[in-house]
Every structure is written in structure tokens, then in C-alpha cells.
XYZ file of C-alpha atoms in Angstrom:
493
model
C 20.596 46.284 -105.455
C 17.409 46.100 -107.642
C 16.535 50.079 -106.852
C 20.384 50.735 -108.207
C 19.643 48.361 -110.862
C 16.678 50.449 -111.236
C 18.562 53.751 -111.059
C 21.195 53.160 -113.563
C 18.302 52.011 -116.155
C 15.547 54.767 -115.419
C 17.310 58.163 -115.408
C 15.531 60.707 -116.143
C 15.730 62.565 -119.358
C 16.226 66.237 -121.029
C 12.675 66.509 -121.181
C 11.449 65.588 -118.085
C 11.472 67.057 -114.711
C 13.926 66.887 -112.147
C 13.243 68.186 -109.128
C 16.476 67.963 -106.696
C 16.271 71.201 -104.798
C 18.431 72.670 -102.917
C 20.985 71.749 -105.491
C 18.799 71.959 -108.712
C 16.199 71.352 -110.103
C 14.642 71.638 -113.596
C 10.717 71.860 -113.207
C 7.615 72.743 -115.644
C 5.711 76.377 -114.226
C 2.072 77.291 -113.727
C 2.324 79.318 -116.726
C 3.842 76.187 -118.576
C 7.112 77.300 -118.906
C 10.656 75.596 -117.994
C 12.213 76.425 -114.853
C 15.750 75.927 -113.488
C 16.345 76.622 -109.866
C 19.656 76.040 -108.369
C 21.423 76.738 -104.788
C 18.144 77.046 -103.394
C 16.660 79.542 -105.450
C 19.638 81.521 -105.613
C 20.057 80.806 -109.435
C 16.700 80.938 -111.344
C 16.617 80.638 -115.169
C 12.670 80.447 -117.461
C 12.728 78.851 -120.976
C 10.198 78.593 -123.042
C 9.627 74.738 -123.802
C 8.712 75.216 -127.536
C 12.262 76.514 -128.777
C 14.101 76.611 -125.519
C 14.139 80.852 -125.380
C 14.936 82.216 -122.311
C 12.843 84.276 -120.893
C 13.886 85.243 -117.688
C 17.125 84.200 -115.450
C 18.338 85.635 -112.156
C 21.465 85.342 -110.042
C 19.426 86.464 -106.681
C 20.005 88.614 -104.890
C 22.378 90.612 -107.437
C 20.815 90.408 -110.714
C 17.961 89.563 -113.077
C 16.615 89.734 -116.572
C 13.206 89.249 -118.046
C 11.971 89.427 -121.184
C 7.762 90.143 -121.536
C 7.836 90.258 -124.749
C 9.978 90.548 -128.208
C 10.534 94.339 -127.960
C 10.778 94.733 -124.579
C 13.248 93.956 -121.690
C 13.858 94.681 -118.179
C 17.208 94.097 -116.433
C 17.860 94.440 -112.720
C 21.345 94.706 -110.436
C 21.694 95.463 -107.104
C 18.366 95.558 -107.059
C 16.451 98.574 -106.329
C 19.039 100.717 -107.725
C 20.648 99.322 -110.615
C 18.025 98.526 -113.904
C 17.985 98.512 -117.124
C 14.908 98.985 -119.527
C 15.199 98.392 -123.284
C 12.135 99.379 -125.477
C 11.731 101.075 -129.250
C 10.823 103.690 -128.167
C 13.389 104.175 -125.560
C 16.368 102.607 -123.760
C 17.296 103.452 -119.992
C 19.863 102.884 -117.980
C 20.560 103.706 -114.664
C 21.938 103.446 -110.680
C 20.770 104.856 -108.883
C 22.258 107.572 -107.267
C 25.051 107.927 -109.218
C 24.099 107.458 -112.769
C 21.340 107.601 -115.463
C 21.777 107.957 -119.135
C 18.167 107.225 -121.532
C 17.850 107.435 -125.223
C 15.090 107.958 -127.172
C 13.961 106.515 -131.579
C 12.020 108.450 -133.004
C 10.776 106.777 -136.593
C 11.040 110.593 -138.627
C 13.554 112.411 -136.563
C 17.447 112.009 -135.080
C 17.673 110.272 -132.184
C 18.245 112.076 -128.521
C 19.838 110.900 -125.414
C 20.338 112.284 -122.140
C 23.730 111.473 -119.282
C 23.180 112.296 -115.481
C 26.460 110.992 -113.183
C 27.608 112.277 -109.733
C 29.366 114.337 -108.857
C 27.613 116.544 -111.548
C 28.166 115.448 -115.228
C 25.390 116.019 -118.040
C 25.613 115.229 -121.298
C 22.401 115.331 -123.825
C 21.994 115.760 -127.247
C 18.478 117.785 -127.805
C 16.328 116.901 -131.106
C 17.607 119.518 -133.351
C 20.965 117.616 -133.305
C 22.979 120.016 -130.821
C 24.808 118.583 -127.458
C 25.335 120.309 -124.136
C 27.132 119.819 -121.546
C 27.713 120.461 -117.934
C 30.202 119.757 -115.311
C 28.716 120.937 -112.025
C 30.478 123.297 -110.754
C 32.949 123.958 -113.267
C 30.177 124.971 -116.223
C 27.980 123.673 -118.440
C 24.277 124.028 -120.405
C 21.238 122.041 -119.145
C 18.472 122.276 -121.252
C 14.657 121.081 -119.998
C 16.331 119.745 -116.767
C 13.660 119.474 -113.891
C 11.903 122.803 -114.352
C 14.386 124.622 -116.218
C 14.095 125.262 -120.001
C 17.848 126.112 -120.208
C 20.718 127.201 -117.910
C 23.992 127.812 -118.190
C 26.722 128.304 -115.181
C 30.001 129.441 -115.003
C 31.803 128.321 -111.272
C 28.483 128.090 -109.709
C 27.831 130.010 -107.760
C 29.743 132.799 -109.265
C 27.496 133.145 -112.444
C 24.230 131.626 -113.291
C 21.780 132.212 -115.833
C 18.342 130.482 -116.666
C 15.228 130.526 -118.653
C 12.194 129.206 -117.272
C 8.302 130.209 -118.273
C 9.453 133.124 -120.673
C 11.488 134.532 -117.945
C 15.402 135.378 -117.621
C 17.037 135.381 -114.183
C 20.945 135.835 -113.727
C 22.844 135.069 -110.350
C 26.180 136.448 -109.650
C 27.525 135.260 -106.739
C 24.379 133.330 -105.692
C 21.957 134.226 -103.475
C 23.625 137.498 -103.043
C 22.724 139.357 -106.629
C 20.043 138.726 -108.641
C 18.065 139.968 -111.581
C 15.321 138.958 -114.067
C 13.315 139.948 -116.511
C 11.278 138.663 -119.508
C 12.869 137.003 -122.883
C 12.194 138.676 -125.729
C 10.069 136.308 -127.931
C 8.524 136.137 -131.458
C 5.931 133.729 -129.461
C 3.196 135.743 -128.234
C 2.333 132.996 -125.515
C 5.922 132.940 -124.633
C 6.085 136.750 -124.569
C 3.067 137.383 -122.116
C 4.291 134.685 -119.636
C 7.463 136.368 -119.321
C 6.215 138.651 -116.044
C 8.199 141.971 -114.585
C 11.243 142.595 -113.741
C 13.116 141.249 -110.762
C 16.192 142.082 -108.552
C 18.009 141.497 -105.819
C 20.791 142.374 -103.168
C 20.194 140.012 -101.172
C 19.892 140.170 -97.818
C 19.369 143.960 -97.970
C 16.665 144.042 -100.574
C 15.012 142.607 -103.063
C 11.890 142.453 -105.642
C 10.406 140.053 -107.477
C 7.118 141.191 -109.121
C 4.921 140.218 -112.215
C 2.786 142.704 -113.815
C -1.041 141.264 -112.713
C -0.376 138.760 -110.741
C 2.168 139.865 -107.683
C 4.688 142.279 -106.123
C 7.010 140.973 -103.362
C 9.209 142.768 -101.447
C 12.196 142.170 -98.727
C 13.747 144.158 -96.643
C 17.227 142.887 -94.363
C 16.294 139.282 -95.135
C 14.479 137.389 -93.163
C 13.452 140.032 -90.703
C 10.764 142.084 -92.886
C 8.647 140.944 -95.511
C 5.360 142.063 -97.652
C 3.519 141.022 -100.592
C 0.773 141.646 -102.889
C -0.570 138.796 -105.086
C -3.307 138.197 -106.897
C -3.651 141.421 -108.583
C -6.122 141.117 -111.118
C -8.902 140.651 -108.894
C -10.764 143.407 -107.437
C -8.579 145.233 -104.512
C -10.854 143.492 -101.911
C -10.324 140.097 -103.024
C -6.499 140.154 -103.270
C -3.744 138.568 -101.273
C -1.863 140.757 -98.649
C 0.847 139.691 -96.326
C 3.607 140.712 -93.954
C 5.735 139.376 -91.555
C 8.391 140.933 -88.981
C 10.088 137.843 -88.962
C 9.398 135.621 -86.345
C 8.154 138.157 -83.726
C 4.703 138.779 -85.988
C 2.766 138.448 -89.364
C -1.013 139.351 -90.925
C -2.641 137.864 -94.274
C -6.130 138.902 -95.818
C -7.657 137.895 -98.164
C -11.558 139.359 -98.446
C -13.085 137.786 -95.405
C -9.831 135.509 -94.764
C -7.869 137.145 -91.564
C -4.689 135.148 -90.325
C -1.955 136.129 -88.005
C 0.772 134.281 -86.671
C 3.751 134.978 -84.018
C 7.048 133.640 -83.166
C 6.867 131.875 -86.771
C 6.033 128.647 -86.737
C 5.019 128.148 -83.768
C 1.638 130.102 -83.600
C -0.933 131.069 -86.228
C -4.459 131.573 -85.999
C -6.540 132.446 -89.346
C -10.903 133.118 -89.850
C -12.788 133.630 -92.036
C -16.247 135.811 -91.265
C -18.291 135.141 -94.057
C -18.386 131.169 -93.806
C -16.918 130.065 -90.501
C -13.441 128.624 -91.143
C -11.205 129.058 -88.558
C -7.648 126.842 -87.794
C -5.544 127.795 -85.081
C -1.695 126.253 -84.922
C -0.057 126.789 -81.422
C 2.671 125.189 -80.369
C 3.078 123.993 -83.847
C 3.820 121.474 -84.980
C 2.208 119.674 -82.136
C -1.461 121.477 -82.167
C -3.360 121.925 -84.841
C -7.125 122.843 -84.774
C -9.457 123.837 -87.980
C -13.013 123.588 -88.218
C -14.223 123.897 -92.464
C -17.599 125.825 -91.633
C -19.565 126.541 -94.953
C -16.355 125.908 -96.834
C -16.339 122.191 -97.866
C -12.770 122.147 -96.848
C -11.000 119.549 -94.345
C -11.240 119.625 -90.647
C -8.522 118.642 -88.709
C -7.675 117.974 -85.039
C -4.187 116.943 -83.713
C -2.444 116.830 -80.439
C 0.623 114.998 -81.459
C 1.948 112.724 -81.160
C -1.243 111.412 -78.780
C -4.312 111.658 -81.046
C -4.848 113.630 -84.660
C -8.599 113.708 -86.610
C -8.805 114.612 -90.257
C -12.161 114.462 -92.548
C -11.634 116.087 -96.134
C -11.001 115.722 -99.662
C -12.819 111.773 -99.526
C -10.470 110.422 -96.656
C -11.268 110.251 -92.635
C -8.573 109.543 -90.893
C -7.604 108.965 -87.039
C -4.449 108.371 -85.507
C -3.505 107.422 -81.881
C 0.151 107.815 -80.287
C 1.302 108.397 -83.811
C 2.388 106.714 -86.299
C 1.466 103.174 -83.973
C -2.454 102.766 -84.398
C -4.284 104.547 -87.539
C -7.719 103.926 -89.078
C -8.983 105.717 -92.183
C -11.377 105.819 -94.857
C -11.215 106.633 -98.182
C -13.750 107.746 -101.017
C -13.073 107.960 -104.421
C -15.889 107.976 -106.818
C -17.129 104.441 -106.839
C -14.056 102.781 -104.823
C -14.204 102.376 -100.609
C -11.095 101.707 -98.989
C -10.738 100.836 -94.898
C -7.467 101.115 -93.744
C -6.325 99.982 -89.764
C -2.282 100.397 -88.674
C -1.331 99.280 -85.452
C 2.758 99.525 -86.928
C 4.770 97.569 -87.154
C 2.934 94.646 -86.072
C -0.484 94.672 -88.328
C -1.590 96.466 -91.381
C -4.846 95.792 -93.070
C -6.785 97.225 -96.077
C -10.315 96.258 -97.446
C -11.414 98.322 -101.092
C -14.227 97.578 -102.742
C -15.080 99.191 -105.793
C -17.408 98.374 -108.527
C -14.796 95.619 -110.359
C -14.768 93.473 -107.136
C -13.439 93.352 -103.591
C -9.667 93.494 -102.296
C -7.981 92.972 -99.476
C -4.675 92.897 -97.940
C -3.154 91.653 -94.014
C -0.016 91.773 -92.632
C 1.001 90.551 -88.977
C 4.490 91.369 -88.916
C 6.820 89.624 -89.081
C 4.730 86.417 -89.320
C 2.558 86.384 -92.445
C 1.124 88.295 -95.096
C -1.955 87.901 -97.708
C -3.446 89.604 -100.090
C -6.243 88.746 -102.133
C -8.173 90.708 -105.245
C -11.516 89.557 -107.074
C -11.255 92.351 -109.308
C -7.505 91.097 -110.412
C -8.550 87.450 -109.890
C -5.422 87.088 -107.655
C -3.907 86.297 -104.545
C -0.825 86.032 -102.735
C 0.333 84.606 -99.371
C 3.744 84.695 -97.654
C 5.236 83.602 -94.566
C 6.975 84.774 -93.013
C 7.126 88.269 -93.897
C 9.644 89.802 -91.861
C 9.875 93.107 -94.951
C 9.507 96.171 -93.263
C 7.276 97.838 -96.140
C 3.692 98.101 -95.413
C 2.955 96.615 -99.011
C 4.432 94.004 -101.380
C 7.439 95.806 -103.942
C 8.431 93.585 -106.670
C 11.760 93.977 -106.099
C 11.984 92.360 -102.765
C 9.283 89.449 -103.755
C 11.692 88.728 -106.509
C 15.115 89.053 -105.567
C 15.248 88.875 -101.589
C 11.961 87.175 -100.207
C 13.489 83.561 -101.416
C 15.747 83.954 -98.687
C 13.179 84.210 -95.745
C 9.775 82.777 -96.431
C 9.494 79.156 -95.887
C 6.400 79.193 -97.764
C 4.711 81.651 -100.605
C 1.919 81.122 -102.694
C 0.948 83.532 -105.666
C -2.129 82.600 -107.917
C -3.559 84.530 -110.780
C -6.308 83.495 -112.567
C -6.204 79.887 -112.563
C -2.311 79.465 -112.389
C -1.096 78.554 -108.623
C 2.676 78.568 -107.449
C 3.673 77.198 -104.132
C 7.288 77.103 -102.785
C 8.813 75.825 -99.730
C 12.287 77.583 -98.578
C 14.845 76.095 -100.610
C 12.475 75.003 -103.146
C 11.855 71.744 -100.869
C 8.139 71.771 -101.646
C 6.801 73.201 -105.320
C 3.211 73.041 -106.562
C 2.806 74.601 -110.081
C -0.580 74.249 -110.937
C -1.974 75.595 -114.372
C -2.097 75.239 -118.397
C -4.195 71.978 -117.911
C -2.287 70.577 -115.066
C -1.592 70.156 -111.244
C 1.998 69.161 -110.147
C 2.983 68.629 -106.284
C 6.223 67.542 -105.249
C 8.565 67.161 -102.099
C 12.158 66.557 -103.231
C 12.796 62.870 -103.157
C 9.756 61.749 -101.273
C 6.487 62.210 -103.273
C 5.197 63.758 -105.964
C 2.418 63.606 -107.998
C 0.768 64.879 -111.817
C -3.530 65.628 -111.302
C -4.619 65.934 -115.344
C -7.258 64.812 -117.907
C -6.068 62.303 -120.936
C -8.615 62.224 -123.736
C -11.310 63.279 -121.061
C -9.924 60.485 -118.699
C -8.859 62.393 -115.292
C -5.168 60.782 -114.703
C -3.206 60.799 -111.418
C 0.658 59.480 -111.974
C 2.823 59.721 -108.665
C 6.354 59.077 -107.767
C 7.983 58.481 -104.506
C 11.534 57.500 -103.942
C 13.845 59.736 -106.052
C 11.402 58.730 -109.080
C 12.549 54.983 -108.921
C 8.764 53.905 -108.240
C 5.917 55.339 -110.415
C 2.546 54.926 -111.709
C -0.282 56.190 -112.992
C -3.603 55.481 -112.422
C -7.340 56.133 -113.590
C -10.643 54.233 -113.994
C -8.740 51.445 -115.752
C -6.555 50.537 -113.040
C -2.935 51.231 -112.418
C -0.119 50.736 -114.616
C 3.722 51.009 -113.205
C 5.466 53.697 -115.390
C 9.439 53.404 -116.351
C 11.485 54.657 -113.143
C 13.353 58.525 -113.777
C 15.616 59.126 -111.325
C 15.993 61.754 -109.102
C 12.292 61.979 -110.156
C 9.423 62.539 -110.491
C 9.893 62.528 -114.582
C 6.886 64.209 -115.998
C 7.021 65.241 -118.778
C 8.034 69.712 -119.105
C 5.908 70.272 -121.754
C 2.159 70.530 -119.930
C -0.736 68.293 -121.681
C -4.170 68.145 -121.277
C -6.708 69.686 -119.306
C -7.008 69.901 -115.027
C -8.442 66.936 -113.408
C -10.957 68.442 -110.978
């Protein structure tokens, strides 16, 4: 009767922490924020304890919005696919595949926006004001759409036409008839780039040349083909190939020979003047190349049973591929050792001249990762993910289901979690708070350059705090443990 007694009188209040989880709880973060979690971490919503802002809430695993700072927002739904970013510069919107429209504010000049949606809608408005559109396959303008600076179709593929680096090229009925040739420009730059003139009856013949760098010809597609690029070097130092598709085929290039024969399977290609050779046969299962004089990468690989590569800063070796792989890497002042054995281990030391890293992985049972140069470190477990590194997405809207424990730490903020929220440590902005729902808890900070400890056991019906005075019994708060959100003080050590 006297803990009821005590109950009734000692409730905890709107400003104090309640920590109740799996059903809710309403708990002060690392980073000295306000934190409701709900259904187990299902429902997560961040306030900021001066004015009560929100700053971030979640309905996991469907949706989630954060704001980092006054201009800028990120939304998620059905996370990966579904986000939303909002910016001054520019607001996107997209989800994935089926839609994506962005907009973009300028400060001196209209503003421009761009629609993608399946099964083939695009709508934009360019900066000079105009708007296109395009219903694929009915007809439509694109303008600078992937590499394209403008197309337009008409029942595609009965009739396109495109401009792309100063150059025209119409299809009718595509691939069958083609031709190109360059756009008549004001812009000297634009001009020049433009190249020759192309055609095409395809697969009889066809031609697609430009005037210094290349001719290409072929001939009853794919059977014959034969080139000639790199035409303003010298005649010894340019490109020649042809193939007799896939019986046989010869390239040369100055000292470069290469031949090849029932394409792909077998290739062999030298080089007399510095000793590169590769030879591919069966591809893609053998592959041999030795660099010589040339600086370039050499490469061994019986697949799927062993592979070698050392080039461009990275050694590499692989055994029964893709199970066990260990590798190197170089880049200027950064060192990074990499060993695989998928699925079941993946680990990664770098250092570089800002500190050491490191990552591990033993799937599905754990994963840590820990960076001096960040001053960071995570741990999880378990970690049943099937990526081979940490993606925000799933650490913030699916790994709440599965680990029964994380810990993330940045600087000197710590955050540890229990599945269900059973277990929280926040630990940061001059305080250290532990709790297990119901059971204990406990507040590690310094009062007027006093180190404090108050504690609470029992649903926050018994508490006290205690120092170099002694201890004094503090006012119950029920469902506990009743400190205080707003974070005071500095970090008893």
C-alpha cells in the first residue's frame, strides 16, 4: 500500500523522463535532445527541449523525416525508394522506379523543374521559360536528358531525331535507317565538334566516320567489320581493326598486335617494343596479361578457382570466387587491407594520414566499426544485413527490428539500445544516463564541480542521489527514473 501511496503522489512529470519501453517512452539523447520511442522503436519522434521543435520523427519501417537544419529537410518512405529532399536551392522528389520530379531557385532567373514517371512521361520546363514534353512512345522533346542535348520522337521507333556534341542523327524505323551529320552552328566550338557524316542501312551497310579522328565501316551486320581511328596521328601510330565476326579479328596499333577467334572466347594481343602481352582463352574463365615495361596491370585468373590482379594502386587475390578475397589498396597517403571470406566475414583496416579505421563483420552475428580519424564507432549485433557495409537506410529504418544490442558513439556522445528499447544508455552534453525499464537506472554528472550519482529502481518509486555529502532520498516519479530532459552539468568521470 505505501509504494501505491507512493505512486499516486510521485508521478512523474512533462519534463522528466519516462522510460516504459516497449510501450513508450520519453527519454533525453546523447546529443541532448528529447526522444519519444513507442511500440518498441517502431514510432520514434526528436524534439528539441528548448522550444519543443521537432526535429526528426519516424513511423519505422515506412517512413521518416529529419530536419538538419532550418533550410534543409530530408523525408523518407518505403525506404530506399521513396525520399524526399527539400533545399533552396532545390527540391526533389522521387520513387524510385517509377517517379522523379526536382525543381530548381535560382535568386536572378525563372525557376526550372524537371518530371520523369513510368511508363515514359517527361515533363520539364528549361531556363529560358519553354516546356517539353514527352510521352514515350507516342512523342515528345527531351532536352539535356542523360547524354542527349535534345531529341525529339515521333512513334519510336518510327522516327527519331537527336542532337548530341554538335552532331545530328535521325532514325527512321530504328536500327534499320540512319543518318547524321553536323549542326550548323554560329558557335565555332560547337561547329568543329560536329564530325562527318554518317549513314546507315542497317544490317547491309553502314558508316559512321568523323573527319580526324575515325572511319567505321559494316558490312551484313555482324558478320564483317573494319575501322580506322585515331587519324591524326602519324599512319603508324593509328588504330586498325577487323573482324569476320566470330570466326576471326586483327587490331594494331604501332607495336600493339591482337587477334582474337570465335569472339569472345579467344584473344591474344603483344606488344614488341615493351613486353605486354594478355591472352583470353576460354574467356571469360582465363585470363592471362603480364604489363612488361608498360606500368599497366597484370592479371591472372582461372575462374572461378583463383584470379591475381596488381595495377592502378590495388593487389588483389581471389580464391573460389567471390568466397575468400584479400586486397590492397594505395592511394596517395591512404592504405587499405581488405580480407572476404563471404558471406560469413568481411574486414577492412585504412590508415591514412588523419588516423586509423577499421571495420568487421562475422555474419550474421556482429558487426563493428571503428574510425580515429572520424572519432567514431559503431557496434551491432546481430547483424544478419546482407550488405558488406553499413547503409543508413537500413541502420535507421529496419536494424531496430533485429539487433538486440547497437551502440554508435561519435565524439564524446554514446547511444546504447537493447531490442525493444529495454536497455538505453545516452551518454553526452555533460551527462551519463543508464537505464533498464522498471528495474534500475541511474544519472553519472557534475553539480557545481561536485560529481553526482542519482539512481532509481522500482518503476522510479525509490530514488536518491548521492555524492561526498551523503545521500539524500529524492521525490518518487513513477514509471521512472524522472531525470530531468533538459541535460545539466558536466560528465562525472
Amino acid at each position: 500500500m505505501s509504494l501505491l501511496a507512493g505512486a499516486l503522489a510521485g508521478c512523474a512529470g512533462p519534463g522528466q523522463e519516462r522510460h516504459l519501453a516497449p510501450l513508450i517512452s520519453e527519454l533525453s539523447t546523447a546529443g541532448g535532445e528529447r526522444e519519444m520511442e513507442a511500440l518498441g522503436g517502431a514510432v520514434v519522434v526528436r524534439r528539441k527541449v528548448e522550444n519543443g521543435a521537432v526535429t526528426y520523427w519516424a513511423l519505422r519501417p515506412l517512413a521518416s523525416h529529419a530536419r538538419s537544419s532550418p533550410e534543409r529537410s530530408e523525408s523518407s518512405f518505403l525506404p530506399p525508394f521513396g525520399s524526399v529532399v527539400l533545399t533552396p536551392r532545390e527540391s526533389i522528389y522521387q520513387l524510385l522506379p517509377l517517379a522523379r520530379y526536382s525543381r530548381q531557385y535560382y535568386p536572378d532567373a525563372p525557376d526550372t523543374w524537371t518530371f520523369f514517371g513510368l511508363p515514359g512521361f517527361y515533363w520539364s520546363k528549361t531556363n529560358d521559360g519553354r516546356i517539353v514534353r514527352a510521352l514515350v512512345p507516342i512523342g515528345g522533346v527531351v532536352e539535356h536528358f542523360l547524354s542527349y542535348d535534345r531529341m525529339v520522337f515521333v512513334l519510336m521507333p518510327l522516327f527519331i531525331r537527336y542532337e548530341r556534341n554538335g552532331r545530328e542523327t535521325t532514325h527512321f524505323l530504328f536500327p534499320f535507317f540512319s543518318w547524321s551529320r553536323p549542326i550548323e552552328s554560329d558557335d565555332p566550338e560547337r561547329a568543329e565538334n560536329g564530325g562527318g557524316n554518317d549513314w546507315r542501312v542497317w544490317p547491309l551497310v553502314g558508316v559512321n566516320s568523323w573527319e580526324g579522328r575515325y572511319r567505321r565501316w559494316f558490312f551484313l551486320w555482324p558478320f564483317f567489320h573494319w575501322q580506322s581511328n585515331d587519324l591524326d596521328r602519324p599512319d603508324g601510330n593509328q588504330d586498325k581493326r577487323w573482324m569476320v565476326w566470330p570466326l576471326i579479328g586483327g587490331h594494331k596499333r604501332g607495336a600493339t598486335t591482337s587477334w582474337m577467334a570465335l569472339w569472345p572466347f579467344f584473344g591474344y594481343s603483344a606488344n614488341s617494343q615493351n613486353g605486354f602481352w594478355a591472352w583470353d582463352g576460354p574467356w571469360p574463365l582465363v585470363t592471362i596479361q603480364r604489363a612488361g615495361d608498360t606500368g599497366q596491370a597484370s592479371r591472372t585468373r582461372v575462374w572461378p578457382f583463383y584470379s591475381h590482379f596488381d595495377g592502378d594502386g590495388m593487389t588483389s587475390t581471389h580464391v573460389l570466387w567471390p568466397i575468400f578475397n584479400k586486397r590492397r589498396e594505395v592511394y596517395g597517403d591512404v592504405v587499405k587491407d581488405t580480407t572476404l571470406v563471404l558471406p560469413f566475414y568481411q574486414a577492412w583496416n585504412k590508415q591514412g594520414p588523419e588516423g586509423p579505421s577499421s571495420w568487421r563483420k562475422v555474419f550474421p552475428f556482429f558487426s563493428r566499426y571503428k574510425s580515429e580519424a572520424d572519432d567514431e564507432s559503431s557496434f551491432a549485433f546481430p547483424d544478419p544485413s546482407p550488405f558488406t557495409w553499413r547503409l543508413d537506410f537500413v541502420d535507421e529504418h529496419y536494424a531496430w527490428m533485429w539487433e538486440l544490442y547497437s551502440q554508435r558513439r561519435t565524439g564524446e556522445r554514446l547511444r546504447e539500445r537493447s531490442w525493444l528499447g529495454l536497455w538505453r544508455r545516452e551518454k553526452g552534453e555533460g551527462e551519463d544516463r543508464r537505464s533498464i525499464v522498471g528495474l534500475w537506472a541511474r544519472r553519472d554528472y557534475v553539480d557545481e564541480g561536485v560529481p553526482t550519482i542519482e539512481q532509481s529502481v522500482l518503476f522510479g518509486l525509490l530514488r536518491w542521489r548521492s555524492g561526498p555529502e551523503g545521500v539524500t532520498l529524492l521525490k518518487p516519479a513513477f514509471p521512472g527514473p524522472g531525470w530531468p530532459l533538459k541535460r545539466t552539468g558536466r560528465t562525472a568521470q
